[in-house]
Each structure stands twice: as structure tokens, then as C-alpha cells.
Short mmCIF file of C-alpha atoms in Angstrom, two decimals:
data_model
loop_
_atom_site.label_atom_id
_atom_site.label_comp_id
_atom_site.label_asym_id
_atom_site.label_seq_id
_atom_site.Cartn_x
_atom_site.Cartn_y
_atom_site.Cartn_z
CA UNK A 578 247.63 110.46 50.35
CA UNK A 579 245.60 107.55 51.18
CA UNK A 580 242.73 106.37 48.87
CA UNK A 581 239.69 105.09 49.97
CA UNK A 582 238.92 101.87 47.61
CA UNK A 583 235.32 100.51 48.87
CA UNK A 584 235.67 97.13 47.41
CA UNK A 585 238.90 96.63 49.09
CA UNK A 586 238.87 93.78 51.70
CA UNK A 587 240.60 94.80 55.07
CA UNK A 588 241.95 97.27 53.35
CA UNK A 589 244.48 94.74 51.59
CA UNK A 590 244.54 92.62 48.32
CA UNK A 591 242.59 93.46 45.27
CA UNK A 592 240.03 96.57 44.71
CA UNK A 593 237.11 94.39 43.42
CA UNK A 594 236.96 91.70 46.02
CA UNK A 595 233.95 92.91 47.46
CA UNK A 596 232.23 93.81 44.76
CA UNK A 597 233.09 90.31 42.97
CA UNK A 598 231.03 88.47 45.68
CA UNK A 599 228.18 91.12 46.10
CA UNK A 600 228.09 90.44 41.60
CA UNK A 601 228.55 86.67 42.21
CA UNK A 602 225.89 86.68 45.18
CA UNK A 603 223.00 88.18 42.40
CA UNK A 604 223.72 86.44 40.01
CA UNK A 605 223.95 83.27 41.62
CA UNK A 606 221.05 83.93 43.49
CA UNK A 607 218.86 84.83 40.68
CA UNK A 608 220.15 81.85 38.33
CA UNK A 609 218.65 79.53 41.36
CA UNK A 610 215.35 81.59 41.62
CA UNK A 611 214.50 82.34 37.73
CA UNK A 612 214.61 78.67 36.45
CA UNK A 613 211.18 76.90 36.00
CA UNK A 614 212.57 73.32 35.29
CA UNK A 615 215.26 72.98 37.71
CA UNK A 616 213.33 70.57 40.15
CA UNK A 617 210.77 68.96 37.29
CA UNK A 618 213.54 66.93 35.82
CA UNK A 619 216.43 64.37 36.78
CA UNK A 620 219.30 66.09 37.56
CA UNK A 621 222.72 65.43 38.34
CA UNK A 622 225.56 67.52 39.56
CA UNK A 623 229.31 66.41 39.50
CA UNK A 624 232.37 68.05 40.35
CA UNK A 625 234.55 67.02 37.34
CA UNK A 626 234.47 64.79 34.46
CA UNK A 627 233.01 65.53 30.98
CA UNK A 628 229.84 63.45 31.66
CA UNK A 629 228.04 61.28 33.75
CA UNK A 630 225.22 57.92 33.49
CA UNK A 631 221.99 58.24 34.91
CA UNK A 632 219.89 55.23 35.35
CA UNK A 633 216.59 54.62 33.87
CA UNK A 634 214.55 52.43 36.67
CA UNK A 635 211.08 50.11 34.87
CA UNK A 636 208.54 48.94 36.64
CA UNK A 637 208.26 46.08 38.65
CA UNK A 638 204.98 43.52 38.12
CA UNK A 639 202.37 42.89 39.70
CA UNK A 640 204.42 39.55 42.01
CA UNK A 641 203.52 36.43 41.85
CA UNK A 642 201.31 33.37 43.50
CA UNK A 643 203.40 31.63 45.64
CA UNK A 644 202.21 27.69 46.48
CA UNK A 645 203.28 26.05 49.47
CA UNK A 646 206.34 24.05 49.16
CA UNK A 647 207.37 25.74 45.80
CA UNK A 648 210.60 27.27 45.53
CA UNK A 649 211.03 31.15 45.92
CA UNK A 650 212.44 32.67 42.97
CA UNK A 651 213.57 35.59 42.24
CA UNK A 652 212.71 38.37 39.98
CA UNK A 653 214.61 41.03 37.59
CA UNK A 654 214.07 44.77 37.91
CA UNK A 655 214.59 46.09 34.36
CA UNK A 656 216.92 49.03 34.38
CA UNK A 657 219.63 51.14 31.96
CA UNK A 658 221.43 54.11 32.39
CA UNK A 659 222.37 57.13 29.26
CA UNK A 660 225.43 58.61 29.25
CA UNK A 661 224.91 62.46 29.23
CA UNK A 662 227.86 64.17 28.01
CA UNK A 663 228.31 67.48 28.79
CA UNK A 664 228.40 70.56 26.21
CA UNK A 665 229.44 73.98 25.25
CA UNK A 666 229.97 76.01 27.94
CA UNK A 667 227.10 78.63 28.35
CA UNK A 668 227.98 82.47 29.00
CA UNK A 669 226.93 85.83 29.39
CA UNK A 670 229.58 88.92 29.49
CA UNK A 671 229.04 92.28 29.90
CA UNK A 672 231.84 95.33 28.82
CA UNK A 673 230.87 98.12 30.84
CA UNK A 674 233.22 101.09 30.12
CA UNK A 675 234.88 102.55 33.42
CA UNK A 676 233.40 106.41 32.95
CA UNK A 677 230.11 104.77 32.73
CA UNK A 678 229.75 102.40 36.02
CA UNK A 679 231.88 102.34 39.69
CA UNK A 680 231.13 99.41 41.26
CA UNK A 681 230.00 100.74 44.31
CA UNK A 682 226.80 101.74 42.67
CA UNK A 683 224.85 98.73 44.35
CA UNK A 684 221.85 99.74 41.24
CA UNK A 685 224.36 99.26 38.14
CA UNK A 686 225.66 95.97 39.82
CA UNK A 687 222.33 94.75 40.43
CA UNK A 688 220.99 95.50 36.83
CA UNK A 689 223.57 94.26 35.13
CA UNK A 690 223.82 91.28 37.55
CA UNK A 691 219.85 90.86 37.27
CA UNK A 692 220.76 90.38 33.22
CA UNK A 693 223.38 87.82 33.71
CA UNK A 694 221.44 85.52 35.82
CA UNK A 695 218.07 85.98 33.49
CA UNK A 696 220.06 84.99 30.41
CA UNK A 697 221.39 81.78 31.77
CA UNK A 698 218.28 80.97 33.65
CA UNK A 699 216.49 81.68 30.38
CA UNK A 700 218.62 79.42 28.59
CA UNK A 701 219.12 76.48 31.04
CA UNK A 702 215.17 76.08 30.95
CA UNK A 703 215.25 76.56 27.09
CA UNK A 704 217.78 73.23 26.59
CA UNK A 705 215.90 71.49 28.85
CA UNK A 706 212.28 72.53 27.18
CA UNK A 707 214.00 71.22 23.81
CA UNK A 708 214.74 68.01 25.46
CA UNK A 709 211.35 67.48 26.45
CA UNK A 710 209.90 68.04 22.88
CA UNK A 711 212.97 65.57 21.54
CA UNK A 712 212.28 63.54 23.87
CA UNK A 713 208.55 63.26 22.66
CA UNK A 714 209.32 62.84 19.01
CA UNK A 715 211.43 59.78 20.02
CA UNK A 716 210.25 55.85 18.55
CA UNK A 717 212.64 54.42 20.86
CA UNK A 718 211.11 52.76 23.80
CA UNK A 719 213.55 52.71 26.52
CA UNK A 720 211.77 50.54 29.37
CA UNK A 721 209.95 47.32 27.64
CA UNK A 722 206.43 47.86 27.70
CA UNK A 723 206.24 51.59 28.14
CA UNK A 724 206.07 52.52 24.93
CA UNK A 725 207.87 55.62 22.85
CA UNK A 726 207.28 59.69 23.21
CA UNK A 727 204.35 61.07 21.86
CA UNK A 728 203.25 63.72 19.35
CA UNK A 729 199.68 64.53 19.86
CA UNK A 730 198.24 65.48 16.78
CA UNK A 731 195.68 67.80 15.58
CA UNK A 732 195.20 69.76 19.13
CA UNK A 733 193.38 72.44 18.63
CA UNK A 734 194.81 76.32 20.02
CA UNK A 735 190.92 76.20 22.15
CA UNK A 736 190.30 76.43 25.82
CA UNK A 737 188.46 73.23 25.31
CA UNK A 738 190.90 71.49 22.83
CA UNK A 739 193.90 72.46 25.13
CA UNK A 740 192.11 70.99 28.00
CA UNK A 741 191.24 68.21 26.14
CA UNK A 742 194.90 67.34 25.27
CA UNK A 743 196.03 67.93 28.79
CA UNK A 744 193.17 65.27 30.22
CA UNK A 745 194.40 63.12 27.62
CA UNK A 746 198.23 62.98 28.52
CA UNK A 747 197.19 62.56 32.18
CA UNK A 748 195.50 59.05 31.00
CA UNK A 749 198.03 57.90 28.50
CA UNK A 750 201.08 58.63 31.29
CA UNK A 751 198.99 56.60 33.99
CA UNK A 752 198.41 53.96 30.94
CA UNK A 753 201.94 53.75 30.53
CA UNK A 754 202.49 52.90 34.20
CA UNK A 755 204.13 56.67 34.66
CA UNK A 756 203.64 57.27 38.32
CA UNK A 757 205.91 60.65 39.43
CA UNK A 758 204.05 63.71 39.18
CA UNK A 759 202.94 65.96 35.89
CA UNK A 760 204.02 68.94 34.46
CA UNK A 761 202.82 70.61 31.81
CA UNK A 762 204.11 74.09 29.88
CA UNK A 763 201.91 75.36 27.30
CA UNK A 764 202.66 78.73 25.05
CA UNK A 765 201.48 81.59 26.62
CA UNK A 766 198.46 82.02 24.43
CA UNK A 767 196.96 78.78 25.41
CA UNK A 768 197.59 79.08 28.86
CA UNK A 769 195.90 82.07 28.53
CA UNK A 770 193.20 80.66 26.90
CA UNK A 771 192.66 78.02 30.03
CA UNK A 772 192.64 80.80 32.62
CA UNK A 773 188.78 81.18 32.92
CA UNK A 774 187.57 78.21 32.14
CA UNK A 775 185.32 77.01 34.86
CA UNK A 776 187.03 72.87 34.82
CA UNK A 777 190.51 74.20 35.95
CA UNK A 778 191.62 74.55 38.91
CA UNK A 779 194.18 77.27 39.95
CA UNK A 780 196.86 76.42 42.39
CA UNK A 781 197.72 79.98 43.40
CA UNK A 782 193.85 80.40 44.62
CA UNK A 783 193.99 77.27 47.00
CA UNK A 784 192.05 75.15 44.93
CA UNK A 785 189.42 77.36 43.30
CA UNK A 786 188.10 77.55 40.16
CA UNK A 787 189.77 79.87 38.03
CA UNK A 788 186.83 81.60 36.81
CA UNK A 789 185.98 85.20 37.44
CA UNK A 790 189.05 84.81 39.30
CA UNK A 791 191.47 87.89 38.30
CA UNK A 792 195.10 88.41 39.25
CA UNK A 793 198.34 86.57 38.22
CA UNK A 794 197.28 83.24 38.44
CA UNK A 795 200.81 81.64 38.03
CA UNK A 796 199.57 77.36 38.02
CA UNK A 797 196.90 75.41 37.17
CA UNK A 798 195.67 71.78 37.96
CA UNK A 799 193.74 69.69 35.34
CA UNK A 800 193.06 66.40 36.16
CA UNK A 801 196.37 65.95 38.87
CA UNK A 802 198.80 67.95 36.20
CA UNK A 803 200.50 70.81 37.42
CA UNK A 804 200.22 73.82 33.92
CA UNK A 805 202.14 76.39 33.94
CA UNK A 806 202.87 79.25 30.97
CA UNK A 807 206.27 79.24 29.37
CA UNK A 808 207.29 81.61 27.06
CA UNK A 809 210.68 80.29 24.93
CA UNK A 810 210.86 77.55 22.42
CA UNK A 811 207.21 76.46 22.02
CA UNK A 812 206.00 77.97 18.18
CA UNK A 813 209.52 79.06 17.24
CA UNK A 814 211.71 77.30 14.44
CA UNK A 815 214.57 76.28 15.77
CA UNK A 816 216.16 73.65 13.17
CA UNK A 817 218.65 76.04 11.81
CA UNK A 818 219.82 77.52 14.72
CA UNK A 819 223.37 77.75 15.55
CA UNK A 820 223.75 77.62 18.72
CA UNK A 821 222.03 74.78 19.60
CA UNK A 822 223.57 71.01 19.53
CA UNK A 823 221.98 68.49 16.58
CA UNK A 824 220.06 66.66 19.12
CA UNK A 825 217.90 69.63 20.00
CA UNK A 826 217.53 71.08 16.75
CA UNK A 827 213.29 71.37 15.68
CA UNK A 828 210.81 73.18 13.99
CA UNK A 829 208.94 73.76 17.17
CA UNK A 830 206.44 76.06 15.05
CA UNK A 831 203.01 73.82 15.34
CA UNK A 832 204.25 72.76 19.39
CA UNK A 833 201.65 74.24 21.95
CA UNK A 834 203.33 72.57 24.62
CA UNK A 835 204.66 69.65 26.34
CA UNK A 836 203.23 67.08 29.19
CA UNK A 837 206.08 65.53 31.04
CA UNK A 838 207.41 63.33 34.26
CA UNK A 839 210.75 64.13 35.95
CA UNK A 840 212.02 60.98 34.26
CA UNK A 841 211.20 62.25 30.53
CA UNK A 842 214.85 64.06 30.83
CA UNK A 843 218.19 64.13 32.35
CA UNK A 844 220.32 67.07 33.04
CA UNK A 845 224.17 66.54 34.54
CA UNK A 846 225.34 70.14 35.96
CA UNK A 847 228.94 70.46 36.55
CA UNK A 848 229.43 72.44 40.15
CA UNK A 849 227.34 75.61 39.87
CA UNK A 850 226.87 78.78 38.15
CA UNK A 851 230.84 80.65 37.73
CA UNK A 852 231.30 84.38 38.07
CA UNK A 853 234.31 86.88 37.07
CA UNK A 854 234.46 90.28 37.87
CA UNK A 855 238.12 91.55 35.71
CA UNK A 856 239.19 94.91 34.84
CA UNK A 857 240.47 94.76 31.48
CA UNK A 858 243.31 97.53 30.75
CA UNK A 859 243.07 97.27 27.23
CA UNK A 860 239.56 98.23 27.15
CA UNK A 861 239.37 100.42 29.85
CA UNK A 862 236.52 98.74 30.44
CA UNK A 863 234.82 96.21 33.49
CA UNK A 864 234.17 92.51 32.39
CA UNK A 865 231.50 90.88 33.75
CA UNK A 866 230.91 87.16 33.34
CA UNK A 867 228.33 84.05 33.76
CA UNK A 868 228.87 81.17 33.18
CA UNK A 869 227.28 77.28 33.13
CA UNK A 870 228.41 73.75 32.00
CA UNK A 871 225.78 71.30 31.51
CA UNK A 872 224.30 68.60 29.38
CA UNK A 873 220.99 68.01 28.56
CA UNK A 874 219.43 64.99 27.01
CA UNK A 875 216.23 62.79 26.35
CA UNK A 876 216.26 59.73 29.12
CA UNK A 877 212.63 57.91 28.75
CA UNK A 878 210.76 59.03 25.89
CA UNK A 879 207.56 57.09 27.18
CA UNK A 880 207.22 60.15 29.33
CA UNK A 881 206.99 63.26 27.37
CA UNK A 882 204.13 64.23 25.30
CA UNK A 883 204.14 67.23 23.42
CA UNK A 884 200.84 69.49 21.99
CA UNK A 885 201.40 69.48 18.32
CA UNK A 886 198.11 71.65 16.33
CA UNK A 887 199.89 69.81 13.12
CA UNK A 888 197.67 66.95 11.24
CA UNK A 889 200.85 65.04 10.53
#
């Protein structure tokens, strides 16, 4: 009797290999799609190694006067690089037990799939979020003349304080001589609380005012800085937990949110997201797997600010 095995592949080889890259395909695809950092940082990607360097450019001044029949001279461009090593391998796995899922029920895959790529999305943006806020707590200044991160003090948890804050940052990162663009996350209370206020502008609504505006309005624009709503990290304590690495270890609990340039943080991805799709006989159960290897790390404190309603 011949048995038909829908994940078979030409009707040779192993029983899952279709349904492994249908599983990979989601999850992959959803990792890519769910992360709100991925393109607001410095990121590099290398295909072996346990770390990599990624340079940290200054500024150049303003030139010089140059007299007739002087000597040209040249100048120095200030620059460094950090080593970022990378870490603990990130995961998700799932055990689902063989009388409760086939595989060729596209819905199970896709739920279970969906859950995968959420979960490392979630916490790829997380580490990276961290950063930021370590980032702003540094007192080393990293490019001569930039200055150190920054702890804003005292904001208030108002429309008008947050929007205050947010103007602020804008002025202090042009002070600074910060000149990609800005992003700012806030906790999704005080985004909230800047939805309707008449001064911001929302990005979804081509420009217009966010008041009396309803719907999802996803982005805002105060003063040139992208704000968007974030939902992990900001107000949480986070000093004693365990699966984070020392360097990104805070009480986040009086953090609002954080103002940042790409250059604020660097992130070195090895390859991509990896998938596994295994049958394990001694379970009698399906294994699926997700898994990352990154590091993340402060690079230029001078750009990161973080929104901290603490006096001190």
C-alpha cells in the first residue's frame, strides 16, 4: 500500500521537507516584519566569527582659511571602532504532541509559526531598547566634543511635559552636532497622551494634526523626530533579571522613553534567523525551533537620551 505523505518532496527524502520551509518561510518572514528597531540602528551582519568592530565616525570642522602661497595641510578625521561581541544564542521551541497537530494543517503551522517569530522579534527590539537606555546613562564621551548620554530628569508623564522633553532632545542632538535622523519610543501611556494634542503632527495622516483625528495613528513628528509607542522595557525593573547580560541590566521603572540617532547603538547579527522542524521519537512529539545570534551594545552615548520622570 502506498502512503500519501504531503510534506514529502518528489515523493522522495524526508516527510517534513515541505513543511520545514513553509514553518521557516513564517517565521522568517514575520521576524523581518515585527521588529521596530531593525533599520533605526547600526547594524552589522557577518557570516562567522564571535564578533565584529564597528567604527564610530566624528565630525569634521568647519575647514580652514587658506592664504595664498601657504602650504596646504592636511586635516585628521577623528574616528574609533567597539568591538561587539556576540552573545547567548536566543530561542524559541515549541513541543507540540503528534495527536494534537499534522503539519499539513497550514492554521496550526501558521499559529505556532506566528509565535516563534513574535518572540524573537519581541526580544531582538527589547536588547536593542536596553542598549539605548545604557547607552544614555553612559559619562563616557566617545567622539571629543560631543559630549556623554543623557538622563533627562524630572519629565513629567503630561502631554505637554512629554512634548516638552521630546523638543528638548531634538535641540540638544542638533547641539551636539548629531545630524542622522530621530527616533523616539515612548511607553504607551505617554504616547497616548500626545495623540490629540493639537502641536503634533501624525505621519500616518500625511502631515495633519493629530487632533480630532481618530484611528490607529501608528507615528508622530515633533519638531523633525519620528515617535512612535513601544510597549517592552520602558517602566519595568529589569536589574535582576536573568536573562539579560550585565551590560543591559536597569531599573527602567521611572524611563518614559528614549530619543536616539542610528549611531547611539550597534547591533552585529550573525547570518539570519535559523529554523528546525524535528520529530522527536522520544516524545512523540514535533519540535519546533527559532533561533538568533546577535550582540548588542552602546556605540556613541552622545546620542541617546532617555525620558527619566525621576528627580535624581
Amino acid at each position: 500500500m502506498a502512503y500519501s505523505l504531503p510534506g514529502q518532496d518528489k515523493l522522495a527524502g524526508s516527510d517534513l521537507a515541505l513543511f520545514a520551509k513553509i514553518v521557516t518561510g513564517q517565521i522568517l518572514t514575520g521576524f523581518q516584519t515585527k521588529r521596530k528597531f531593525t533599520d533605526l540602528v547600526t547594524t552589522k551582519t557577518i557570516p562567522h566569527g564571535v564578533g565584529a568592530k564597528i567604527k564610530v565616525v566624528g565630525d569634521s570642522d568647519d575647514g580652514t582659511l587658506h592664504s595664498k602661497g601657504s602650504s596646504i595641510t592636511g586635516d585628521s578625521l577623528y574616528r574609533s571602532e567597539k568591538l561587539i561581541n556576540l552573545t547567548d544564542t536566543i530561542q524559541k521551541t515549541f513541543h507540540l504532541a503528534e495527536e494534537d497537530i499534522s503539519f499539513s494543517d497550514v492554521n496550526e503551522q501558521m499559529l505556532h509559526s506566528q509565535k516563534i517569530s513574535e518572540t524573537l522579534a519581541n526580544r531582538y527590539d527589547a536588547d536593542i531598547a536596553r542598549a539605548i537606555i545604557a547607552a544614555a546613562r553612559d559619562a563616557v564621551e566617545v567622539i571629543p566634543g560631543m559630549g556623554a548620554g543623557t538622563r533627562m530628569l524630572s519629565v513629567a508623564s503630561t502631554a505637554d511635559g512629554i512634548y516638552q522633553a521630546i523638543v528638548a532632545a531634538s535641540v540638544q542632538m542638533e547641539e551636539k552636532g548629531v545630524t542622522s535622523p530621530l527616533y523616539c519610543f515612548l511607553a504607551p501611556a505617554e504616547f497616548s497622551l500626545l495623540r490629540n494634542d493639537n502641536r503634533v503632527i501624525s505621519v500616518d495622516n500625511g502631515g495633519a494634526s493629530t487632533g480630532g483625528i481618530s484611528g490607529n495613528v501608528m507615528a508622530l513628528d515633533i519638531n523633525g523626530v519620528t515617535v512612535m509607542s513601544y510597549n517592552k522595557v520602558f517602566k519595568k525593573d529589569e536589574s535582576t533579571n536573568a536573562n539579560l547580560d550585565a551590560h543591559l541590566k536597569f531599573n527602567n521603572t521611572t524611563i518614559l522613553g528614549v530619543a536616539f540617532s542610528a549611531e547611539a547603538v550597534g547591533v552585529v547579527n550573525l547570518e539570519s534567523v535559523k529554523t528546525r522542524v524535528d520529530w522527536l521519537a522520544d516524545k512523540a512529539s514535533w519540535q519546533l525551533r527559532g533561533s538568533y545570534l546577535n550582540g548588542v551594545d552602546v556605540l556613541n552615548p552622545a546620542c541617546a537620551i532617555a525620558f527619566d520622570s525621576a528627580s535624581v
